[in-house]
Coordinates of C-alpha atoms and ligand atoms in Angstrom, one line a residue:
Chain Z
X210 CA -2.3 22.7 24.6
X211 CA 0.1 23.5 22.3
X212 CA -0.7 22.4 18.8
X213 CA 0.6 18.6 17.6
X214 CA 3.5 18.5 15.1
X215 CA 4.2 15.3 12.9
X216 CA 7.2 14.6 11.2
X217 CA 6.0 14.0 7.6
X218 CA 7.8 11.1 6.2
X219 CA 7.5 11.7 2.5
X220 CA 9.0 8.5 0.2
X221 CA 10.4 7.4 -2.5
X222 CA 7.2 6.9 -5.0
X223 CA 6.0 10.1 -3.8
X224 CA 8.9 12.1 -5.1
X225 CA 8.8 10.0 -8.5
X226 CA 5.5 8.4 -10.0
X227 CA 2.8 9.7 -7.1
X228 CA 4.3 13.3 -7.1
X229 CA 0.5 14.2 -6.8
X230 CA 0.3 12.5 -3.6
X231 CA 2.6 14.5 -1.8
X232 CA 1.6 18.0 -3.6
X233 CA -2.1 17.6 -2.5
X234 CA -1.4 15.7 1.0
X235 CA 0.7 19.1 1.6
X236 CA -2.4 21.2 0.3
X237 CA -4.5 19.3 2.5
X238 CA -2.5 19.6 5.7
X239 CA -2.0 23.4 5.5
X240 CA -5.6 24.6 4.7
X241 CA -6.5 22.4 7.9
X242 CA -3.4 23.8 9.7
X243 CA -1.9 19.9 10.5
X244 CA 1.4 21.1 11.6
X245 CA 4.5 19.1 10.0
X246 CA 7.9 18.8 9.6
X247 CA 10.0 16.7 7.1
X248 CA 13.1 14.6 8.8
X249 CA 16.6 15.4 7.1
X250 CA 18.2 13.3 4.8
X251 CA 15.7 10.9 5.1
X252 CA 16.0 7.4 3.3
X253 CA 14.3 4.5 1.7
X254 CA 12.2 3.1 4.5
X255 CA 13.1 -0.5 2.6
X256 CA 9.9 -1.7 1.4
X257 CA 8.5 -4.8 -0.1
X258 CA 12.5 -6.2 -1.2
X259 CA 13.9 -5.7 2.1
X260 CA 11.9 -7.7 3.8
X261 CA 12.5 -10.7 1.4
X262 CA 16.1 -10.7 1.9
X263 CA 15.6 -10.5 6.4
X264 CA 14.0 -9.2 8.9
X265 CA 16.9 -7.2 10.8
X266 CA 18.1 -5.3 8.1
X267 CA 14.9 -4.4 6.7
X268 CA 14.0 -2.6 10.0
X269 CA 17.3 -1.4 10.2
X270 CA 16.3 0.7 6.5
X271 CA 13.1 1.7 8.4
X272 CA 14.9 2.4 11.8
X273 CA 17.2 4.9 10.5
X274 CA 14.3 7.7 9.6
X275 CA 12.7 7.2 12.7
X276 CA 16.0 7.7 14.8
X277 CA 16.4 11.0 13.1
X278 CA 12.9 11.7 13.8
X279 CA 13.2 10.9 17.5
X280 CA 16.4 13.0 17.3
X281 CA 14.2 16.0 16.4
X282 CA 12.2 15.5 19.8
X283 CA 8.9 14.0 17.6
X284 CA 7.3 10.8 18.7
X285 CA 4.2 10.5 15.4
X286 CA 5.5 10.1 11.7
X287 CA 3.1 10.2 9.5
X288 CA 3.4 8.9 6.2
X289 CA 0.8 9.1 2.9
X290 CA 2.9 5.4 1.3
X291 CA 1.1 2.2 3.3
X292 CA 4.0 0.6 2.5
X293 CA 6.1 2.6 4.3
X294 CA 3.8 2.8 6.8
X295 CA 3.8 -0.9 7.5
X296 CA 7.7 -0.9 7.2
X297 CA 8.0 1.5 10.5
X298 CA 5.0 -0.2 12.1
X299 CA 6.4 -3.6 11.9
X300 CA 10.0 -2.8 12.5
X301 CA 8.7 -0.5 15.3
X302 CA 6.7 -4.0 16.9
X303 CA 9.3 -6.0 16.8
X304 CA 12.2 -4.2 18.4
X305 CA 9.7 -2.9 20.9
X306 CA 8.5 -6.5 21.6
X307 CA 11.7 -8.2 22.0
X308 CA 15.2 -7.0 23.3
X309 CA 17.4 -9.0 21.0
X310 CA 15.9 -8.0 18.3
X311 CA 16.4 -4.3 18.9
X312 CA 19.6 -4.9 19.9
X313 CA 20.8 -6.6 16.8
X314 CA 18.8 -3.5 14.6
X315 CA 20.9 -0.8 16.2
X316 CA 23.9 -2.6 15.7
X317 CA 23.3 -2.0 11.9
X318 CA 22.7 1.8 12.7
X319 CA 24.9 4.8 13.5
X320 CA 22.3 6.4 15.5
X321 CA 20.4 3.6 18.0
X322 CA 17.0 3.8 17.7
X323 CA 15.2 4.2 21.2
X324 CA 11.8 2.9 20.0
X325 CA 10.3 6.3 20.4
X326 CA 8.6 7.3 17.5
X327 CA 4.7 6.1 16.2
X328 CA 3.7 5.6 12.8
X329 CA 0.3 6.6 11.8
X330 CA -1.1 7.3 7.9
X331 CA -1.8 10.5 6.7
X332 CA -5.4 9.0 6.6
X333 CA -5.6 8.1 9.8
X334 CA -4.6 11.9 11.0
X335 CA -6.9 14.0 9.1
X336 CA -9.4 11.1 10.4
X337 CA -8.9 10.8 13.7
X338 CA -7.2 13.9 14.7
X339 CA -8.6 16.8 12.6
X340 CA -11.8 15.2 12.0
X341 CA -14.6 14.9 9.8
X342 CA -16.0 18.3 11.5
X343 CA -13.2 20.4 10.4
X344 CA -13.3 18.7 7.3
X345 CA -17.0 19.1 6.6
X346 CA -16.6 22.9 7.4
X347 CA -13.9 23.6 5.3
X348 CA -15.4 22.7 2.5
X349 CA -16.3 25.2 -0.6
X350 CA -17.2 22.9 -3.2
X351 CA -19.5 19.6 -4.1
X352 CA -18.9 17.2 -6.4
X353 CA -22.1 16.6 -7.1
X354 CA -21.8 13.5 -10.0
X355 CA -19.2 12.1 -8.7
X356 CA -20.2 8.0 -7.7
X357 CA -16.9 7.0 -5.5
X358 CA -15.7 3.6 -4.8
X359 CA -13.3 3.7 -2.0
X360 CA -10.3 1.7 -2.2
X361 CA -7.8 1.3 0.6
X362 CA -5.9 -1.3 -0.8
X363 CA -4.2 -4.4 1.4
X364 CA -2.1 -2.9 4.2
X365 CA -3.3 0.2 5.2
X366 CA -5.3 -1.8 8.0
X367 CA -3.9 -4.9 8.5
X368 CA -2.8 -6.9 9.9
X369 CA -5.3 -5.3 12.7
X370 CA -2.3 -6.5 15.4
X371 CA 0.2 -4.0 13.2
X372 CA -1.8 -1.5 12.1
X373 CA -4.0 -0.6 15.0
X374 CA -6.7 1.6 13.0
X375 CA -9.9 1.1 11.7
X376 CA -11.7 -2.2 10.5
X377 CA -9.5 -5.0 9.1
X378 CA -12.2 -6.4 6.8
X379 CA -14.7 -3.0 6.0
X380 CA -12.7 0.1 6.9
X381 CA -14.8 2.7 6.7
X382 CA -12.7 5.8 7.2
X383 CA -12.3 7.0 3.6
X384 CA -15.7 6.8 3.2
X385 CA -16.8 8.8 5.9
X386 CA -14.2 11.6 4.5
X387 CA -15.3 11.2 1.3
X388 CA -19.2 11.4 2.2
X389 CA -18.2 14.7 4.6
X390 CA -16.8 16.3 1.1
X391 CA -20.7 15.7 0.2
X392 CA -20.0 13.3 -2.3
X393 CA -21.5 9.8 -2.9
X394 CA -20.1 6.8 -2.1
X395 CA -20.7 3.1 -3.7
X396 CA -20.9 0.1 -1.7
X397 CA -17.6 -1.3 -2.8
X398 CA -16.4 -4.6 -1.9
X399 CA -13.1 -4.9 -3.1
X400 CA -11.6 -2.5 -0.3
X401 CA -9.3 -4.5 0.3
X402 CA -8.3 -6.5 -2.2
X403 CA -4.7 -6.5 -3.6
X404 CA -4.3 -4.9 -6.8
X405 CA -1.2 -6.8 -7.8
X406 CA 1.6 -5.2 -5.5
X407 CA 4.8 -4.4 -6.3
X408 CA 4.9 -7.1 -9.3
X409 CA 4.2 -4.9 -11.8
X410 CA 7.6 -5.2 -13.4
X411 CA 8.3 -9.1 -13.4
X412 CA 5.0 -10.1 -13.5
X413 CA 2.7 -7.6 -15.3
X414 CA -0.2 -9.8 -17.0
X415 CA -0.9 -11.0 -13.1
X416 CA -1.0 -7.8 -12.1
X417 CA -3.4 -6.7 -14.4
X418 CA -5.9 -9.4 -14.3
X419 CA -5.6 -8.6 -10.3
X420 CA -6.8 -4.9 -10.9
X421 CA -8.7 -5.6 -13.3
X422 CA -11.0 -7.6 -10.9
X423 CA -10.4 -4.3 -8.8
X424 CA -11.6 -2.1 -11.8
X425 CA -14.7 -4.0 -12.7
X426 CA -16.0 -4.8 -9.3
X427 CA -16.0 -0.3 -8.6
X428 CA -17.6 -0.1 -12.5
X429 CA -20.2 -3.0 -11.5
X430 CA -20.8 -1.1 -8.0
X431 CA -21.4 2.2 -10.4
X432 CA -19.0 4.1 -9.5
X433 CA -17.5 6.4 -11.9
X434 CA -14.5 7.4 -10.1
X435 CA -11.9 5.4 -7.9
X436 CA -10.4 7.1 -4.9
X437 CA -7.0 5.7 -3.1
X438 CA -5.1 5.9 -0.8
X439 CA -1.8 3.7 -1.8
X440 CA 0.8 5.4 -4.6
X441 CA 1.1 1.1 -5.6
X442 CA -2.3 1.0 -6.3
X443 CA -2.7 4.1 -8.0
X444 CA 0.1 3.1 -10.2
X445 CA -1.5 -0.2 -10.9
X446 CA -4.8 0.9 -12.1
X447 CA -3.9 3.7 -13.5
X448 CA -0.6 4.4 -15.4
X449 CA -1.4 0.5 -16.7
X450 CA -5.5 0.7 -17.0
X451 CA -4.3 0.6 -20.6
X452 CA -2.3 -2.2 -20.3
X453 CA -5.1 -3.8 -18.6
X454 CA -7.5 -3.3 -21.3
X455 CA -5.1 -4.5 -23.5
X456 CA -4.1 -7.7 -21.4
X457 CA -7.9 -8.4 -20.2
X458 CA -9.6 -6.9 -23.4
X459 CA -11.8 -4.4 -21.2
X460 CA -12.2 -1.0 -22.0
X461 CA -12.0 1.1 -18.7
X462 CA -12.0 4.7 -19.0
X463 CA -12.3 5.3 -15.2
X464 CA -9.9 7.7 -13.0
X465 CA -8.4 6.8 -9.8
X466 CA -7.9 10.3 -7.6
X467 CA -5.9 10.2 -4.9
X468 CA -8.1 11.0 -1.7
X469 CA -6.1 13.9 -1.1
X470 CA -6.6 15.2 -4.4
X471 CA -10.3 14.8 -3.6
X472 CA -10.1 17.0 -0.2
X473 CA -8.4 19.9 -2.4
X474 CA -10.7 19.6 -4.9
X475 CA -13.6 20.2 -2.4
X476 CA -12.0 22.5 -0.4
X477 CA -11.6 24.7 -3.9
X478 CA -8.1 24.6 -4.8
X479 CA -7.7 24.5 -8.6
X480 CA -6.2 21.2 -10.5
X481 CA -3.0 22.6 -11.2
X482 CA -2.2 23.0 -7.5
X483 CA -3.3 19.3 -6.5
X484 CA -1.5 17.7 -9.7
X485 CA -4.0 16.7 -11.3
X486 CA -2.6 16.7 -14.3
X487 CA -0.5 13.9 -13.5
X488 CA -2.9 11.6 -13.4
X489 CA -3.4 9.0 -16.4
X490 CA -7.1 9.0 -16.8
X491 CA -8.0 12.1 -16.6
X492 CA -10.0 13.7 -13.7
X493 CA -10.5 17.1 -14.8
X494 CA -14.2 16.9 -15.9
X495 CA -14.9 16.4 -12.1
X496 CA -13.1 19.6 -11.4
X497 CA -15.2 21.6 -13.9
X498 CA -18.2 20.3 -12.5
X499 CA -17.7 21.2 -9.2
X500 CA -20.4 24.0 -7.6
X501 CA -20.2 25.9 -4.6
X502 CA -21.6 24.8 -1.3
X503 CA -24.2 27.6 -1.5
X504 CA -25.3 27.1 -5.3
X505 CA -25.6 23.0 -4.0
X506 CA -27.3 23.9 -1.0
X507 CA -29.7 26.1 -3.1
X508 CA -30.4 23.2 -6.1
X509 CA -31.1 20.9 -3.1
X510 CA -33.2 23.4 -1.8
X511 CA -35.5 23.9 -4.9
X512 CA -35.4 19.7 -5.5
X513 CA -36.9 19.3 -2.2
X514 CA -39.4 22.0 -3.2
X515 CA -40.3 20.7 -6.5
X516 CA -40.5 17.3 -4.7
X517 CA -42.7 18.7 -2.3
X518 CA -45.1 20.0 -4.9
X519 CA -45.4 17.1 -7.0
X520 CA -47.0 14.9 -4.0
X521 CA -49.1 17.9 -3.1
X522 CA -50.0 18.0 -6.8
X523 CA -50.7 13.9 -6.9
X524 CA -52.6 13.7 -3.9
X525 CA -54.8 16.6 -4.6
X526 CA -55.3 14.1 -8.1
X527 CA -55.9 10.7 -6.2
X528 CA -57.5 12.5 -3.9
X529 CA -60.4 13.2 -6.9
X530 CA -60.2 10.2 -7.8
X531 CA -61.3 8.6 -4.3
X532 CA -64.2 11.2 -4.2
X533 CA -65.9 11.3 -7.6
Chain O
X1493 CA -0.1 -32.5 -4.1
X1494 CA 1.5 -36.0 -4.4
X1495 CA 1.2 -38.2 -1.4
X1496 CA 4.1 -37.9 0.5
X1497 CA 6.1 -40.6 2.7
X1498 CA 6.5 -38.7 6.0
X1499 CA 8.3 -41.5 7.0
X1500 CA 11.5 -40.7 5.4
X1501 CA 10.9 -37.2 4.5
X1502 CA 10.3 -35.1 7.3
X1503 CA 12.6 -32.4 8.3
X1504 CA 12.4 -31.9 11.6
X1505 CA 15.4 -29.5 12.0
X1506 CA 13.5 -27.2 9.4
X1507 CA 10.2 -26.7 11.0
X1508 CA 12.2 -25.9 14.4
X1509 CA 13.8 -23.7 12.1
X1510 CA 10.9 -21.9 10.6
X1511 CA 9.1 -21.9 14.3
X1512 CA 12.0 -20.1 15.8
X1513 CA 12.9 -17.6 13.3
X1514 CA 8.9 -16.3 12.5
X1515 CA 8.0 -16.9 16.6
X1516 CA 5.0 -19.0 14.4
X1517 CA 3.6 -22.2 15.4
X1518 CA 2.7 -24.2 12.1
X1519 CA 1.1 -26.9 14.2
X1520 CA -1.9 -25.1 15.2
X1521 CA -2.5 -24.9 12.2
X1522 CA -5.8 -27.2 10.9
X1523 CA -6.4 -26.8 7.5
X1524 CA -9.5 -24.9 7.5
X1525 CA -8.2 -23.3 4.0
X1526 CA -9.9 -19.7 5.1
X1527 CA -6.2 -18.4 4.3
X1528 CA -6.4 -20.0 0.8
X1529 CA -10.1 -18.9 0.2
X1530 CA -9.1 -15.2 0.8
X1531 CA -5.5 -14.9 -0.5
X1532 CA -6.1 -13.4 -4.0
X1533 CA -2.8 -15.2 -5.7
X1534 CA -4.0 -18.3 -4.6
X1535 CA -4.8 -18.4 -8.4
X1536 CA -1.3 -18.5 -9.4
X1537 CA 0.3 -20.4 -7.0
X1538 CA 1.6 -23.7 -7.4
X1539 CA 0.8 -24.7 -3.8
X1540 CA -1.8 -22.7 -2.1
X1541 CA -1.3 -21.1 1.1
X1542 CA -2.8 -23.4 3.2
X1543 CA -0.7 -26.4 1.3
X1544 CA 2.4 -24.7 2.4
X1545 CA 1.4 -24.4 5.8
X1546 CA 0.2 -28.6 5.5
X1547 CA 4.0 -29.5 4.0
X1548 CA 5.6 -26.9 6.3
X1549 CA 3.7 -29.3 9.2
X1550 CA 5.0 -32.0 7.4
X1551 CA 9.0 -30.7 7.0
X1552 CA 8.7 -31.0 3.1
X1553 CA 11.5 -28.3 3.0
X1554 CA 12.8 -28.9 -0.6
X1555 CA 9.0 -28.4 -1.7
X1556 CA 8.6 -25.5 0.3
X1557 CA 11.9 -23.6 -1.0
X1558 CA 11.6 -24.5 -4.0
X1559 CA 7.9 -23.2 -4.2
X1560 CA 6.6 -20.4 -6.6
X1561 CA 4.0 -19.5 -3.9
X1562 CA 6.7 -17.9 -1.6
X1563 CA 7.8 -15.7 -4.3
X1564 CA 4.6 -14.6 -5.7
X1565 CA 3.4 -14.1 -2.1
X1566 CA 2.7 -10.4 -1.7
X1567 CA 2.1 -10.0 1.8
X1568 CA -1.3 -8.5 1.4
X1569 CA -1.7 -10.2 5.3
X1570 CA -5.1 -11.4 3.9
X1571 CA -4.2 -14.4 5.2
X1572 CA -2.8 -13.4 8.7
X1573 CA -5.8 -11.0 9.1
X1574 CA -8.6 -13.9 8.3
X1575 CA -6.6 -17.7 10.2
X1576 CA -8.6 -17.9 13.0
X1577 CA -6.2 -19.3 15.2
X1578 CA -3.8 -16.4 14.6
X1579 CA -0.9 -17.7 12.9
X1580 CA 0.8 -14.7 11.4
X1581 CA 0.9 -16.9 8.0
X1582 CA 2.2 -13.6 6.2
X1583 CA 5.0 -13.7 8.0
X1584 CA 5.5 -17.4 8.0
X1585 CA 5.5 -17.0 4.2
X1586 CA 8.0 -14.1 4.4
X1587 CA 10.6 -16.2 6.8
X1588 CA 10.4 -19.2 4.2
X1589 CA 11.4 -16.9 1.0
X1590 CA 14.2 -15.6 3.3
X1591 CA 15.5 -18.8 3.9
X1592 CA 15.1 -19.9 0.0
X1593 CA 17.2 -16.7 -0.5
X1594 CA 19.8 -17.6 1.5
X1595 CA 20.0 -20.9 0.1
X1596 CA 20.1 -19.7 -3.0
X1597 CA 16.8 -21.7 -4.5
X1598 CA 14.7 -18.8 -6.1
X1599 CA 12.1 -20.3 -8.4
X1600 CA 10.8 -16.9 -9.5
X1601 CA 13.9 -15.2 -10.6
X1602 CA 12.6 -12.3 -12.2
X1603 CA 10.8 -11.2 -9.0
X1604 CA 14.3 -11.6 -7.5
X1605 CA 16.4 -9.5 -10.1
X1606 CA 13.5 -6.3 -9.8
X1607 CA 13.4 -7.2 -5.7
X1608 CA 17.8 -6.2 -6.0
X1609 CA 17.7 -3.8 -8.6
X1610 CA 15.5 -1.8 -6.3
X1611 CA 17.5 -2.4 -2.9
X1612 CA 20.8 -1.6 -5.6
X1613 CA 19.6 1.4 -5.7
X1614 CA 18.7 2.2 -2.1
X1615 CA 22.5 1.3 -1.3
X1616 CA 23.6 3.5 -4.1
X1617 CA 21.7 6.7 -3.5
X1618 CA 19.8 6.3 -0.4
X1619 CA 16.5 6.0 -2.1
X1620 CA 14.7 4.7 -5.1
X1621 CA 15.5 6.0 -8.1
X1622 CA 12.5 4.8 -10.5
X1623 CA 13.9 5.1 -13.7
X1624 CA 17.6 3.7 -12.9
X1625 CA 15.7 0.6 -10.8
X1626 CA 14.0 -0.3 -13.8
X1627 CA 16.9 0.1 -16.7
X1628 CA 18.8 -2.0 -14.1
X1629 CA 16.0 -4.8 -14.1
X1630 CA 15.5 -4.5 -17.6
X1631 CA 19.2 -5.2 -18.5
X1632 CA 19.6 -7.8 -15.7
X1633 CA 16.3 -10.2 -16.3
X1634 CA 16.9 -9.8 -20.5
X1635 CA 13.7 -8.5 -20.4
X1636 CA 15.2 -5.1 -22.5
X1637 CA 11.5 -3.8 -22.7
X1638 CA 9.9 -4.3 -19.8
X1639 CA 6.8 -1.9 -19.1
X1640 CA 8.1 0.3 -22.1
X1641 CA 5.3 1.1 -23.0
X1642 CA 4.1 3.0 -19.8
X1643 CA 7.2 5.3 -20.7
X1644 CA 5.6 7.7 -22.9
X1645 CA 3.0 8.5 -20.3
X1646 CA 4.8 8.7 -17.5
X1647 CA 6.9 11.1 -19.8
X1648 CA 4.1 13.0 -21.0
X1649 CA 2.8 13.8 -17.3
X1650 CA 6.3 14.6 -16.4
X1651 CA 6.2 12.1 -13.8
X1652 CA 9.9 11.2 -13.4
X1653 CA 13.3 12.2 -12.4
X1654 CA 16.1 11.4 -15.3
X1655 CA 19.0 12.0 -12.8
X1656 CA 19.0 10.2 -9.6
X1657 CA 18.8 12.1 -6.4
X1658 CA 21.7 11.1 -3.9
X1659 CA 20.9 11.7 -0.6
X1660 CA 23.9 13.2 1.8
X1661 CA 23.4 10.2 4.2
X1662 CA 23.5 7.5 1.7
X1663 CA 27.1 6.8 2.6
X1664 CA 24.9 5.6 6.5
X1665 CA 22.4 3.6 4.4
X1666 CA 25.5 1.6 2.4
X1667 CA 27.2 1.3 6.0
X1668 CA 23.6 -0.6 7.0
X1669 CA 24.0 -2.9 3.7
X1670 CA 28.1 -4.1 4.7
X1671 CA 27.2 -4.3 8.3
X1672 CA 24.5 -6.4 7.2
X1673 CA 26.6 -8.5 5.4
X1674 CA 29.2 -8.6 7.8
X1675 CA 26.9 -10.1 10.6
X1676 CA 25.9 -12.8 7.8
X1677 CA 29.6 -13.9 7.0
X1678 CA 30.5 -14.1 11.2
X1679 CA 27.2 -15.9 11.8
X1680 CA 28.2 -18.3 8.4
Ligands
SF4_3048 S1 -6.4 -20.0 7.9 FE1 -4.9 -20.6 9.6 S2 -5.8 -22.6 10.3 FE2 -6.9 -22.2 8.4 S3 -5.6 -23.3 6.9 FE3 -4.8 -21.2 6.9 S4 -3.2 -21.2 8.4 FE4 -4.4 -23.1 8.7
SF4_3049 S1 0.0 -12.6 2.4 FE1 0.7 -13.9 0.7 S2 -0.2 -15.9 1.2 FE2 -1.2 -14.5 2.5 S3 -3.1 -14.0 1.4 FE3 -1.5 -12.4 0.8 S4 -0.5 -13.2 -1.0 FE4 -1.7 -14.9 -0.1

């Protein structure tokens, strides 16, 4: 079978604010051979305001990317932005669900839009179709103190109708990447709960007090790191965790790594090359600590041993004790 | 919520209206408040979720438009994802800020101005340009120093384009924008 190829929809925040996203996404892709294309001239896939102003048009904004993707003879998009996930998904439901609909999209469009093309996130891809095998045997290097609270953010699984991939209430995808990298993951609740959107501008002191709730629920479940998945929500508790300790009067110190920026980092690639640097809180001390696989298989190894020898050495002790 | 007389005050033509346009039945709805107990603005709205879905029962329109909750809705879908008789209240929420739109009644203007300084933006180029979206909200809402403080560190990772990026199809995208209006004006 010849080998899938996507059409990698990139987006607006990833060429701005979540450059990182894209570099390390990219990265990721090629040292596990995901074969991807980007569409032309793509355009804003219309996002949160769109869709407050009508339904039509705002799939219309979405529509126009995936008729040039179908134009290139692809039927999968896959995109890193939930939001733009959702924005194909949903305008992709409704004009496949009902004729008039569809009818009254293209009729905004140069190109009609045939309905031909799926959306799927970058997460769900390297989940589902590479798979936490490959993934597992690429890796080079281990975290090993990194405590990671998973957050996925509100629409990257729901609603389950729309987004047709993994658990609406406890996804657990991330987490099973994140644990095949060999690093720990915290029983997080806040998965899924919304960090404040796209409000950040009009309404900042709600936004913060959302993510702060965010923050302090991964700090409480001692994680030490946050990984995402969403350029919104990396924005939100990161580029503002200041703001937020300002507003709140917290003092968070934590960083929020993009999972993809995880992967690289595990799979040996150097901070430069998965922007690292871009990121507010820094994350760096996690790439110094890294090991190789061997050296962690080897301190496991001896922990085991030493382990080992300690109950030998304590039952040999009690074992005196019981015989006088 | 003040008691109500639904005598006089329900609009029928509106909840025919909101049922048709989000393919949503509001009257299944019975006030088991799970969409309230989940939905994480419920904090800051003026009417909860499952209040809006109660007036919207009720045809309390000028309540409902009028509302803050529409605006500060986010469309997290927590709501949609938890009702468990499967009203897509999301998008119930999202057809009601439309039709405030349209009529003009926007209670949260800021979220407004920054919701059409972005879409600006996509007309003009073809795609967001971060730094132009927000000098245009800034300048618009009054607000002249909005999030300024994030500049320096967005600067200082070198996070951000200074000129925008026009894309060579952006001329399509403005042709979906006056199309868009065109079908608005013909359909009044
Ligand atoms: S969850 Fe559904 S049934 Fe319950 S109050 Fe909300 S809309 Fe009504
Ligand atoms: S979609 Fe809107 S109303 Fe529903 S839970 Fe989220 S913010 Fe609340």
């Amino acid at each position: 079978m010849a080998k899938k190829r996507y059409a990698y929809f990139q987006g607006c925040s990833l060429e701005g604010t979540a450059v990182e996203y894209d570099k390390s996404m990219r990265v990721v892709f090629d040292a596990l051979g995901v074969d991807y294309v980007e569409p032309e001239d793509w355009s804003c896939c219309g996002s949160t305001p769109a869709h407050t102003v009508d339904h039509v048009f705002a799939a219309a904004l979405a529509a126009r990317n995936l008729s040039i993707i179908e134009n290139m003879g692809l039927d999968v998009v896959t995109t890193n932005c939930p939001s733009c996930l959702m924005a194909f998904k949903k305008a992709q439901y409704s004009m496949e669900n009902d004729g008039t609909f569809k009818e009254k999209v293209n009729e905004l469009l140069d190109e009609k839009y045939n309905c031909g093309v799926y959306a799927k996130s970058s997460l769900q891809v390297l989940y589902e179709d590479v798979g936490l095998e490959a993934i597992k045997n690429r890796v080079t290097h281990i975290i090993h103190d990194m405590k990671a609270a998973p957050y996925y953010g509100c629409i990257m699984n729901r609603p389950p109708k729309i987004a047709q991939f993994d658990d609406p209430e406890n996804p657990t995808s991330m987490d099973r990447i994140i644990s095949a990298l060999g690093i720990e993951v915290c029983d997080f609740a806040f998965k899924l709960e919304c960090c404040g959107a796209a409000f950040g501008v009009p309404k900042r002191k709600m936004v913060n007090e959302l993510s702060k709730k965010v923050i302090a629920m991964a700090v409480d479940a001692g994680a030490n790191c946050i990984i995402v998945a969403c350029p919104l929500c990396q924005q939100n508790l990161d580029l503002r965790q200041e703001q937020i300790n300002q507003t709140t009067g917290s003092n968070f110190n934590i960083p929020v790594i993009y999972f993809t920026q995880l992967m690289g980092l595990a799979f040996g690639y150097t901070p430069k090359e998965l922007g690292l640097d871009k990121l507010i809180v820094s994350a760096d001390h996690f790439a110094r600590s890294r090991i190789t696989k061997q050296e962690y298989l080897e301190r496991e190894k001896a922990k085991e041993q030493e382990k080992k020898a300690k109950k030998e050495v304590k039952k040999q002790e009690t074992g005196e004790e019981e015989n006088p | 919520m003040d008691a109500i007389n639904l005598t006089e005050s329900i609009d029928w033509k509106f909840i025919e209206h909101v049922k048709e346009e989000s393919g949503q039945d509001p009257a299944l709805c019975y006030q088991c408040g799970n969409c309230t107990a989940g939905c994480p603005y419920s904090h800051y709205f003026d009417y909860p979720v499952s209040q809006v879905m109660r007036l919207l029962q009720a045809g309390q329109k000028d309540t409902i438009l009028n509302s803050k909750a529409i605006w500060l809705c986010a469309t997290c879908e927590t709501c949609t994802t938890r009702c468990p008789c499967e009203i897509d209240v999301a998008h119930i929420m999202d057809v009601l800020r439309i039709i405030a739109r349209r009529e003009n009644r926007v209670s949260e203007k800021d979220i407004k101005l920054f919701y059409d300084s972005f879409l600006d933006s996509v007309k003009k180029f073809g795609r967001i340009y971060e730094v132009g979206t927000l000098l245009s909200y800034n300048l618009r809402s009054g607000h002249l120093f909005a999030d300024s403080d994030l500049g320096p560190k967005v600067l200082a990772h070198n996070k951000i384009h200074f000129l925008p990026k026009k894309i060579k199809g952006s001329d399509k995208v403005a042709k979906i924008f006056d199309r868009f209006q065109e079908t608005l004006k013909k359909h009044g």
